Amino acid sequence: MSFASLTRRTLLQIALVGTLACPVMLPAIAQADPLPSWNEGKTKAAIVDFVMRTTAPGPDFVAVGDRIATFDNDGTLWSEQPLYFQLAFVLDRVKAMAKDHPEWKDTQPFKAVIEGDTKTLMAGGEKGIVELLAATSSGMSVEDFSASVVEWTKTARHPRFDKPYTELVFQPMLELLAYLRANDYQTFIVSGGGVEFMRPWTEGAYGIPPQQVVGSSGKTEFKLDGDTPSIQKLPAIEFVDDGPGKPVGINRFIGKRPVFAAGNSDGDLQMLQWTTLNSGPRFGMIIHHTDAKREWAYDRDSHIGKLDKALDEAPKRGWTVVDMKDDWKVIYPFEK
Amino acid sequence: MSFASLTRRTLLQIALVGTLACPVMLPAIAQADPLPSWNEGKTKAAIVDFVMRTTAPGPDFVAVGDRIATFDNDGTLWSEQPLYFQLAFVLDRVKAMAKDHPEWKDTQPFKAVIEGDTKTLMAGGEKGIVELLAATSSGMSVEDFSASVVEWTKTARHPRFDKPYTELVFQPMLELLAYLRANDYQTFIVSGGGVEFMRPWTEGAYGIPPQQVVGSSGKTEFKLDGDTPSIQKLPAIEFVDDGPGKPVGINRFIGKRPVFAAGNSDGDLQMLQWTTLNSGPRFGMIIHHTDAKREWAYDRDSHIGKLDKALDEAPKRGWTVVDMKDDWKVIYPFEK
């Protein structure tokens, strides 16, 4: 085929299809609202302003490879009430395994699980959960553990909404993640939750693949059984990715300092500091749970997702506090 | 502007530019050799065949997100003789710091460094290097450490070639990395070397960004000094990403099992097993250092990069052994 033989119509088709099928070639035309579930106001304006400033030529431009955005998970990307969802998973596992472990009746934190004593459990924080996780998953391969998580996401139901837990993700945050990625940001989860617990479902729920999930972890070891290799989970905590552990985890896994970070509790304080106390444009976001009707309202005195120091520090640091009740049109995708 | 007003020439230009500027739109036409520094033969044919099989529709097709390729660094992507290059860096640091540490004269492994006793150093393996690294970098922030690495890559010269160490990367492997990435593979380094030592220069040398570098690490801690946050290096080893540690590191950092892995020593044995002893198409590659003239020749009896068990296991596992002397037209980019 020579170009000389092409009709005007064919050339028009190639021009149109070639252009439209290739996002990088699109001219700067008015686009649909990238954040339709965010109410108009200063929060939404601040997000859009930041993304535009950091991606357009000018003093605040950030090179594509440096566009790193980190998100806490529990309470930031999905709900965390009345229990961290990972804790609900672990409780289901402990209960199922208790008949083979009579000693758990007298040993914390298992005793608290069996007795339904959530207050004692909560007091242990995310570290306590990781301990329970390690105990209930040791002796399993990571692949078998992953399969047990997938099974749980399909079968378990949240007590208040009677929905799979993975449907209780925040619609406005899904839009924010997509908006950032459309602007060449790489979106990472940096969570106190267990990394092996999150990875099986974060790609489906958030579009975040396993290698962009940073979390707490138990120790593992490689095993070769005949010609069958596996990675076995061991009953020991390796790393707690919470509080001051978050910047450490970011440094270890990502190796670059984020320019955007979002959290909802004091467990995210150091991640917000590490991200924003730096030169150049930076965005710190705190999700403030203010909507008792559609979700939950809690902050300073909560056992779960306590938000106290970070809320005090927000004005001084210029962090954007998202008021869930006022800023979000809908909370969950199923409300759309 | 309406399309009706466009001339045939303009449409032809749009069609051509729109198509050529957009790689995904390229029709399947004959392409230039993606591996020009590889001699024709069964090694090169096996690589091309694997990439074509796993990226074209058919039984061996691998989804884009699962195209994970992992590469050892020392001896696989760059040379490692007469000393691991990271060891050359550490020796330079130990010597520079020795005047402030008189006790090192009588303490191993520092004594060996000061006395130039490389055999004793080599016997300690990559773990010994990480120990020296931790000792010579503790009390520094990761950012200061990174700056010291960058400075070293600019000033230090390899004794044999009188070139910066970062120029002693393997040209055929640069082509392989680029070829895999052009086919939507994600390329990761999985090295026994220190992750903080590699990250400052891997993007420039290999096109591999920090978040795709997995390596050994020392412990770190987050510190907030007034309004200045930092991550400080501590004098303790956290993780040794070598031998059975490689599959553990892959699982922790990537969370997916690779389909392609390349190494050059017994330290890569378990990574090759973990990658290839699985269902579906898998590629295991061993770089065999056979070229005493252009690089170095060594394998079973070497202190550095000992290749013994993995070489024995290669035929049984179907791993491709690259014969550096026969398979590579050039070794380094500066020979082109």
XYZ file of C-alpha atoms in Angstrom:
672
model
C 0.000 0.000 0.000
C 1.355 3.420 -0.869
C 0.172 6.642 0.721
C -0.518 8.046 -2.753
C -3.320 5.518 -3.172
C -5.135 6.522 0.023
C -8.440 8.310 -0.367
C -9.201 11.465 1.514
C -11.789 9.534 3.559
C -9.262 6.879 4.569
C -6.739 9.503 5.581
C -9.395 11.255 7.635
C -10.163 7.959 9.356
C -6.506 7.279 10.101
C -6.045 10.820 11.366
C -9.064 10.557 13.639
C -8.472 7.044 14.910
C -4.739 7.542 15.256
C -5.304 10.623 17.331
C -8.211 9.498 19.441
C -6.735 6.099 20.264
C -3.568 7.664 21.615
C -4.096 9.675 24.830
C -0.724 11.430 24.680
C -1.703 12.974 21.348
C -4.921 14.535 22.619
C -4.974 18.325 22.365
C -5.699 20.270 25.546
C -9.475 20.407 25.307
C -12.031 20.746 28.057
C -12.335 17.388 29.823
C -15.122 15.865 31.886
C -14.896 16.486 35.644
C -12.322 13.950 36.911
C -13.722 14.116 40.475
C -17.526 13.917 40.062
C -18.133 12.569 43.594
C -16.365 15.532 45.202
C -18.511 18.580 45.958
C -17.279 21.875 44.567
C -15.342 23.822 47.189
C -11.865 24.548 48.456
C -10.876 20.903 49.003
C -11.617 19.860 45.441
C -10.128 23.092 44.090
C -6.916 22.494 46.051
C -6.543 18.976 44.594
C -7.126 20.080 41.011
C -4.853 23.100 41.447
C -2.044 20.890 42.789
C -2.315 18.363 39.972
C -2.384 21.093 37.328
C 0.576 22.973 38.846
C 2.750 19.880 39.156
C 2.056 18.597 35.648
C 2.195 21.818 33.599
C 5.382 23.707 32.690
C 6.233 26.197 35.437
C 8.011 26.511 38.780
C 5.996 23.688 40.417
C 6.430 21.141 37.631
C 7.354 17.668 38.914
C 9.109 15.219 36.570
C 6.984 12.183 35.717
C 9.231 9.719 37.559
C 9.017 11.770 40.754
C 5.213 11.859 40.825
C 4.856 9.489 43.765
C 1.597 9.497 45.733
C 1.140 7.390 48.874
C -2.163 6.441 50.489
C -2.940 4.904 53.808
C -5.576 2.184 53.399
C -7.755 1.682 56.515
C -9.987 4.736 56.904
C -8.396 6.455 53.892
C -9.299 4.239 50.948
C -11.942 2.067 52.638
C -13.839 2.097 55.918
C -12.360 0.751 59.145
C -15.402 0.516 61.419
C -16.626 -1.111 63.579
C -13.347 -3.066 63.322
C -10.364 -2.811 60.997
C -11.504 -5.061 58.155
C -8.318 -7.058 58.412
C -9.209 -7.740 62.021
C -12.587 -9.077 60.903
C -10.670 -11.430 58.602
C -8.345 -12.520 61.401
C -11.217 -13.036 63.851
C -12.913 -15.294 61.329
C -9.678 -17.263 61.024
C -9.047 -17.499 64.790
C -12.585 -18.730 65.389
C -12.264 -21.327 62.657
C -8.918 -22.540 64.053
C -9.763 -22.358 67.786
C -10.924 -25.962 68.050
C -7.375 -27.099 67.212
C -5.839 -24.668 69.735
C -7.409 -25.184 73.195
C -4.567 -23.117 74.744
C -5.918 -19.978 73.042
C -8.762 -19.804 75.603
C -6.257 -18.513 78.175
C -3.796 -16.593 75.988
C -4.109 -13.014 74.747
C -4.836 -11.782 72.190
C -6.632 -15.034 71.223
C -8.702 -15.008 74.409
C -10.096 -11.593 73.486
C -11.059 -12.850 70.041
C -12.827 -15.945 71.317
C -14.649 -13.906 73.975
C -15.565 -11.157 71.509
C -13.682 -8.605 73.659
C -13.001 -6.085 70.899
C -11.896 -3.335 73.280
C -8.873 -5.344 74.458
C -8.121 -6.183 70.861
C -8.339 -2.551 69.739
C -5.965 -1.501 72.501
C -3.284 -3.625 70.833
C -3.451 -1.462 67.693
C -2.409 -2.661 64.260
C 0.597 -4.402 65.796
C -1.738 -6.742 67.678
C -3.491 -7.601 64.442
C -0.247 -8.426 62.718
C 0.586 -10.701 65.680
C -2.722 -12.534 65.307
C -2.197 -12.715 61.570
C 1.259 -14.207 61.985
C -0.071 -16.803 64.434
C -3.014 -17.820 62.263
C -1.071 -17.978 59.027
C 2.283 -19.474 59.980
C 2.982 -22.813 58.394
C 1.115 -21.720 55.274
C 2.643 -20.754 51.987
C 2.069 -17.177 50.860
C 0.082 -18.524 47.921
C -2.263 -20.515 50.162
C -2.648 -17.492 52.423
C -3.485 -15.321 49.435
C -6.151 -17.834 48.381
C -7.693 -17.699 51.881
C -7.900 -13.893 51.631
C -9.556 -14.067 48.216
C -12.081 -16.586 49.552
C -12.844 -14.291 52.518
C -13.397 -11.248 50.295
C -15.961 -13.296 48.367
C -17.845 -14.772 51.320
C -17.624 -12.409 54.316
C -20.154 -9.608 54.684
C -19.859 -6.333 56.563
C -22.346 -6.364 59.495
C -23.789 -2.901 58.852
C -24.027 -2.829 55.057
C -24.310 -6.565 54.342
C -21.839 -6.134 51.465
C -18.458 -7.695 50.748
C -15.815 -5.644 52.558
C -14.130 -4.768 49.258
C -17.259 -2.840 48.226
C -16.814 -0.467 51.167
C -14.140 1.524 49.360
C -14.519 5.271 49.031
C -15.823 6.347 45.620
C -14.233 9.836 45.849
C -10.852 8.253 46.594
C -11.180 5.870 43.631
C -11.677 8.974 41.487
C -8.691 10.693 43.089
C -6.458 7.657 42.454
C -7.560 7.509 38.811
C -7.119 11.255 38.388
C -3.582 11.127 39.745
C -2.682 8.138 37.563
C -4.131 9.876 34.489
C -1.611 12.614 35.289
C 1.294 10.146 35.463
C 1.366 9.855 39.232
C 2.275 6.446 40.576
C -0.143 5.539 43.346
C 1.094 3.444 46.271
C -0.647 2.081 49.344
C 1.381 2.557 52.544
C -0.622 0.866 55.267
C -0.208 -0.521 58.752
C -2.190 -3.510 57.498
C -0.509 -6.727 56.428
C 0.947 -6.601 52.942
C -0.081 -10.186 52.176
C -3.632 -9.388 53.263
C -3.949 -6.412 50.920
C -2.213 -7.548 47.760
C -4.756 -10.161 46.631
C -7.511 -7.555 46.142
C -5.997 -4.041 45.846
C -5.587 -4.246 42.076
C -9.268 -5.084 41.586
C -10.506 -2.605 44.176
C -8.186 0.360 43.546
C -6.162 -0.397 40.411
C -3.046 -0.654 42.591
C -0.906 -3.710 41.716
C 0.980 -5.790 44.332
C 4.333 -4.098 43.756
C 2.790 -0.767 44.761
C 1.500 -2.018 48.092
C 3.679 -1.343 51.148
C 2.495 -2.808 54.444
C 3.363 -4.616 57.634
C 4.783 -8.072 57.191
C 5.544 -11.334 58.913
C 8.788 -13.185 58.337
C 8.899 -15.721 55.532
C 11.316 -18.330 54.268
C 12.011 -20.015 50.950
C 11.541 -23.780 50.838
C 12.266 -26.256 48.056
C 10.360 -29.515 48.481
C 11.553 -31.825 45.698
C 10.918 -29.731 42.609
C 8.301 -27.549 44.268
C 9.439 -24.208 45.654
C 7.334 -22.186 48.076
C 7.558 -19.242 50.425
C 6.363 -20.156 53.871
C 4.967 -17.750 56.424
C 6.675 -17.866 59.833
C 5.116 -16.927 63.188
C 7.094 -13.736 63.671
C 6.596 -10.081 62.889
C 9.129 -8.640 60.514
C 8.077 -5.034 60.026
C 5.328 -2.761 61.343
C 4.512 -0.179 58.701
C 2.752 2.281 60.983
C 3.577 5.668 62.501
C 7.336 6.289 62.161
C 7.475 2.968 60.298
C 5.684 4.531 57.317
C 8.524 6.804 56.145
C 10.882 3.870 56.768
C 8.659 1.622 54.623
C 8.402 4.271 51.909
C 12.172 4.616 51.829
C 12.693 0.871 51.750
C 10.092 -0.045 49.135
C 9.842 3.043 46.946
C 13.196 4.743 47.504
C 11.789 8.135 46.535
C 10.135 10.745 48.672
C 6.444 11.191 47.810
C 5.040 14.529 46.691
C 1.483 13.572 47.686
C 0.365 11.666 50.788
C -3.076 10.919 52.207
C -3.980 9.460 55.590
C -6.662 9.656 58.250
C -5.059 8.994 61.619
C -2.072 9.700 63.827
C -0.547 6.545 62.340
C -0.083 8.649 59.205
C 1.515 11.641 60.957
C 5.116 10.797 60.092
C 4.246 9.901 56.484
C 2.639 13.326 56.115
C 5.656 15.015 57.701
C 8.139 13.088 55.553
C 6.172 13.963 52.417
C 5.402 17.617 52.991
C 8.336 19.003 55.012
C 10.449 19.284 51.909
C 11.112 21.858 49.224
C 8.940 22.018 46.105
C 5.197 21.477 45.784
C 3.784 18.957 48.248
C 0.265 17.851 49.136
C -0.757 16.424 52.514
C -4.324 15.142 52.878
C -6.221 14.016 55.948
C -9.571 12.241 55.588
C -11.666 13.415 58.524
C -14.502 11.016 59.331
C -17.345 13.453 60.010
C -20.335 11.627 58.564
C -22.112 9.591 61.238
C -25.059 8.996 58.966
C -23.506 7.718 55.761
C -20.296 6.317 57.316
C -18.982 6.975 60.858
C -17.911 10.088 62.759
C -14.786 9.780 64.913
C -11.407 11.365 65.542
C -9.624 12.275 68.802
C -11.060 9.656 71.159
C -11.470 6.730 68.817
C -9.889 3.345 69.514
C -9.698 2.853 65.761
C -8.200 5.483 63.506
C -7.460 7.948 66.306
C -6.898 11.381 64.747
C -5.518 13.857 67.261
C -1.930 15.077 66.788
C -2.189 15.066 63.000
C -5.397 17.126 63.157
C -3.665 19.682 65.398
C -0.691 19.833 63.096
C -2.690 20.165 59.848
C -3.170 23.990 59.811
C 0.496 24.663 60.626
C 1.662 22.294 57.877
C -0.868 23.370 55.281
C -2.424 19.900 55.044
C -5.848 19.664 53.408
C -8.441 18.206 55.777
C -11.212 16.464 53.848
C -14.554 16.831 55.583
C -16.232 13.622 54.536
C -19.742 14.924 55.203
C -19.329 18.181 53.276
C -16.772 17.269 50.636
C -18.104 13.933 49.397
C -21.305 13.539 47.365
C -21.301 9.782 47.852
C -19.237 7.552 50.092
C -19.352 4.130 48.405
C -19.558 3.086 44.737
C -22.902 1.309 45.297
C -24.522 4.641 46.245
C -23.884 6.173 42.852
C -11.308 24.228 12.148
C -13.489 21.658 10.419
C -12.201 18.430 8.977
C -13.815 19.326 5.646
C -11.316 22.179 5.257
C -8.269 19.955 5.694
C -6.132 19.343 2.647
C -5.068 15.889 1.626
C -1.466 16.794 2.555
C -2.472 17.898 6.045
C -4.461 14.721 6.579
C -1.523 12.670 5.404
C 0.694 14.506 7.894
C -1.752 13.926 10.747
C -2.106 10.291 9.771
C 1.653 9.786 9.660
C 2.550 11.759 12.762
C -0.387 10.424 14.746
C 0.622 6.899 13.886
C 4.367 7.195 14.268
C 4.223 9.101 17.552
C 2.058 6.439 19.118
C 3.851 3.114 19.627
C 0.681 1.149 20.402
C -0.710 2.023 16.990
C 2.262 0.693 15.023
C 1.295 -2.101 12.666
C 3.238 -5.347 12.946
C 6.020 -4.530 10.509
C 9.554 -5.833 10.429
C 11.529 -4.128 13.187
C 15.235 -3.485 13.625
C 17.124 -6.157 15.576
C 16.364 -5.422 19.251
C 19.491 -7.299 20.397
C 22.284 -6.103 18.064
C 25.096 -6.933 20.515
C 24.020 -10.566 20.758
C 25.502 -12.954 18.206
C 23.035 -15.033 16.222
C 22.648 -18.485 17.751
C 20.492 -20.530 20.060
C 20.792 -18.177 23.049
C 19.523 -15.144 21.165
C 16.888 -17.239 19.391
C 15.630 -18.573 22.748
C 15.225 -15.043 24.146
C 13.356 -13.732 21.104
C 11.196 -16.841 20.940
C 10.233 -16.477 24.612
C 9.341 -12.799 24.292
C 7.285 -13.445 21.155
C 5.451 -16.433 22.661
C 4.571 -14.616 25.881
C 3.337 -11.428 24.212
C 1.355 -12.828 21.256
C -2.070 -14.474 21.522
C -1.667 -18.206 22.146
C -1.180 -20.754 24.922
C 1.951 -19.039 26.304
C 0.516 -15.519 26.412
C 1.270 -13.705 29.686
C -0.958 -10.794 30.781
C 0.859 -7.450 30.786
C 0.695 -7.040 34.580
C 2.289 -10.458 35.100
C 5.304 -9.758 32.887
C 7.788 -9.491 35.736
C 11.500 -9.946 34.976
C 14.128 -9.982 37.734
C 17.863 -9.459 37.284
C 20.739 -9.980 39.624
C 23.148 -7.024 39.426
C 26.777 -7.956 40.255
C 28.105 -10.119 37.408
C 24.747 -10.093 35.617
C 24.215 -6.441 34.661
C 27.724 -5.151 35.353
C 31.121 -6.667 36.114
C 32.120 -7.769 39.609
C 35.890 -8.254 39.288
C 38.465 -7.941 40.760
C 36.122 -6.945 43.647
C 32.382 -6.436 43.873
C 32.102 -2.784 42.877
C 30.163 -2.034 46.038
C 33.129 -3.385 47.974
C 35.416 -0.959 46.149
C 33.072 1.809 47.293
C 33.088 0.563 50.885
C 36.877 0.159 50.927
C 37.241 3.760 49.785
C 34.942 4.810 52.630
C 36.672 2.682 55.285
C 40.073 4.057 54.295
C 38.756 7.613 54.408
C 37.215 7.060 57.853
C 40.022 4.954 59.409
C 41.845 7.893 60.962
C 38.812 8.527 63.191
C 38.544 4.825 64.122
C 41.898 3.592 65.505
C 40.152 0.465 66.864
C 39.556 -0.763 63.294
C 43.246 -1.765 63.011
C 42.509 -4.776 65.223
C 38.899 -5.571 64.290
C 37.668 -7.630 61.338
C 36.471 -6.975 58.735
C 38.006 -3.474 58.996
C 41.481 -4.874 59.618
C 41.323 -6.745 56.309
C 40.320 -3.565 54.480
C 43.104 -1.481 55.954
C 45.642 -4.229 55.260
C 44.364 -4.784 51.717
C 43.564 -8.434 52.584
C 40.901 -8.984 49.943
C 40.852 -12.766 50.361
C 39.600 -12.510 53.948
C 37.060 -9.941 52.802
C 35.837 -12.120 49.944
C 35.376 -15.052 52.303
C 32.737 -13.007 54.126
C 30.588 -12.847 50.987
C 28.027 -10.169 50.284
C 26.902 -10.303 53.922
C 30.327 -9.056 55.000
C 30.009 -6.120 52.625
C 26.638 -5.172 53.987
C 28.189 -5.264 57.478
C 30.951 -2.885 56.412
C 28.408 -0.707 54.678
C 26.254 -0.499 57.785
C 29.276 0.427 59.915
C 30.538 3.096 57.536
C 27.159 4.676 56.883
C 25.403 4.613 60.256
C 24.634 8.013 61.664
C 24.070 9.343 58.150
C 20.746 10.161 56.581
C 19.781 8.093 53.550
C 19.915 11.266 51.465
C 23.504 12.047 52.549
C 24.462 8.444 51.898
C 22.921 8.629 48.439
C 24.932 11.788 47.720
C 28.145 9.994 48.759
C 27.359 7.175 46.311
C 26.706 9.627 43.478
C 29.995 11.372 44.221
C 31.832 8.030 44.176
C 30.322 7.022 40.815
C 31.661 10.273 39.388
C 35.166 10.154 40.844
C 36.237 6.527 41.353
C 37.860 4.635 38.471
C 38.005 0.904 37.850
C 41.672 -0.210 38.115
C 41.714 -2.275 34.907
C 39.658 -0.114 32.548
C 40.257 3.326 34.109
C 36.563 4.102 33.647
C 33.819 5.044 36.092
C 32.359 1.815 37.498
C 28.934 2.663 36.077
C 30.372 2.390 32.561
C 31.220 -1.267 33.142
C 27.660 -2.369 32.517
C 26.960 -5.067 29.945
C 25.779 -3.673 26.603
C 23.927 -6.889 25.640
C 22.049 -6.793 28.949
C 21.071 -3.142 28.433
C 19.554 -4.255 25.131
C 17.784 -7.171 26.790
C 16.304 -4.879 29.476
C 15.089 -2.426 26.830
C 13.699 -5.243 24.669
C 11.723 -6.669 27.593
C 10.383 -3.240 28.571
C 9.370 -2.546 24.963
C 7.278 -5.693 25.306
C 5.614 -4.480 28.519
C 7.813 -6.429 30.902
C 8.601 -4.704 34.170
C 12.316 -5.076 34.868
C 13.493 -5.354 38.473
C 16.939 -5.678 40.015
C 17.112 -8.313 42.760
C 20.621 -8.123 44.133
C 22.630 -9.115 47.188
C 24.083 -5.609 47.018
C 22.822 -2.817 49.237
C 19.611 -1.227 48.015
C 20.750 2.278 49.041
C 23.999 1.766 47.144
C 22.238 0.837 43.886
C 19.267 3.178 43.735
C 21.182 6.439 43.117
C 22.499 5.249 39.729
C 20.386 2.333 38.422
C 17.925 4.567 36.601
C 20.694 6.293 34.674
C 22.648 3.108 34.017
C 19.843 0.630 33.289
C 16.590 2.612 33.097
C 15.462 0.890 36.314
C 13.914 3.348 38.815
C 14.407 3.098 42.605
C 11.086 1.371 43.253
C 12.175 -1.507 41.016
C 15.396 -2.170 42.900
C 15.326 -4.927 45.536
C 18.471 -5.411 47.594
C 20.034 -6.003 50.975
C 19.395 -3.324 53.538
C 20.493 -1.897 56.845
C 18.008 -0.783 59.473
C 16.826 2.806 59.375
C 14.737 5.069 61.569
C 12.624 8.168 61.021
C 13.736 11.302 62.859
C 12.088 14.725 63.094
C 14.530 17.441 64.088
C 12.484 20.643 64.497
C 10.731 20.882 61.154
C 13.296 18.760 59.342
C 12.480 15.075 58.872
C 15.107 12.537 57.890
C 15.656 8.813 57.677
C 18.799 7.796 59.500
C 20.877 4.711 58.764
C 21.528 2.483 61.785
C 24.523 0.161 62.276
C 22.544 -3.071 61.889
C 21.703 -5.392 59.034
C 18.023 -5.709 58.294
C 17.803 -8.054 55.328
C 20.247 -10.018 53.181
C 18.809 -10.369 49.706
C 21.002 -13.241 48.591
C 20.524 -16.968 47.976
C 17.240 -18.064 49.618
C 16.736 -14.395 50.538
C 16.090 -13.534 46.880
C 12.699 -15.254 46.544
C 11.822 -13.802 49.961
C 12.793 -10.326 48.732
C 10.848 -10.804 45.494
C 7.768 -11.820 47.430
C 8.094 -8.939 49.849
C 8.821 -6.158 47.363
C 7.091 -7.287 44.190
C 4.424 -9.656 45.484
C 4.248 -11.473 42.155
C 6.245 -14.421 40.903
C 8.551 -13.499 38.012
C 8.296 -15.205 34.631
C 11.858 -14.265 33.680
C 14.953 -14.290 35.908
C 18.643 -13.794 35.166
C 21.614 -14.379 37.432
C 25.235 -15.497 37.283
C 26.084 -17.253 40.533
C 24.877 -19.712 43.139
C 23.477 -16.692 44.982
C 20.841 -16.652 42.235
C 19.983 -20.355 42.457
C 16.827 -19.964 44.535
C 15.598 -16.999 42.486
C 15.918 -19.144 39.355
C 14.121 -22.043 41.046
C 11.328 -19.811 42.357
C 10.852 -18.278 38.911
C 11.029 -21.322 36.694
C 9.616 -24.206 38.755
C 6.078 -23.105 38.030
C 3.448 -23.739 35.409
C 3.301 -21.619 32.269
C 6.167 -20.208 30.208
C 9.257 -19.343 32.250
C 12.758 -18.213 31.344
C 15.830 -18.807 33.508
C 19.116 -17.247 32.388
C 22.640 -17.715 33.706
C 25.429 -15.386 32.576
C 28.539 -17.561 32.369
C 31.741 -15.527 32.577
C 33.847 -17.231 29.901
C 35.749 -14.336 28.390
C 39.153 -13.887 30.078
C 40.255 -11.486 27.383
C 37.455 -8.954 27.177
C 36.107 -9.412 30.739
C 36.996 -12.255 33.168
C 36.617 -16.035 33.098
C 35.480 -17.692 36.321
C 32.862 -20.025 37.730
C 33.168 -23.006 40.119
C 36.238 -21.979 42.149
C 35.788 -18.228 42.261
C 35.635 -16.297 45.534
C 33.421 -13.800 43.766
C 30.388 -14.893 41.809
C 30.917 -18.603 42.432
C 28.837 -20.537 39.884
C 28.702 -24.241 40.710
C 25.363 -25.694 41.819
C 23.350 -23.455 39.507
C 25.524 -24.488 36.551
C 24.952 -28.159 37.373
C 21.230 -27.591 37.702
C 20.843 -25.557 34.476
C 20.390 -28.448 31.972
C 17.856 -30.248 34.176
C 15.824 -27.041 34.646
C 16.082 -25.854 31.046
C 17.882 -22.662 32.002
C 19.668 -20.805 29.213
C 23.392 -20.460 29.914
C 24.820 -17.381 28.188
C 28.372 -17.965 27.037
C 29.761 -14.453 27.305
C 32.625 -15.140 24.905
C 30.494 -16.673 22.149
C 27.135 -14.970 22.633
C 28.170 -11.348 23.076
C 29.596 -9.194 20.272
C 30.668 -6.506 22.711
C 30.807 -6.459 26.493
C 30.639 -2.775 27.434
C 28.890 0.204 25.792
C 32.213 2.001 25.213
C 33.329 -0.832 22.896
C 30.536 -0.205 20.422
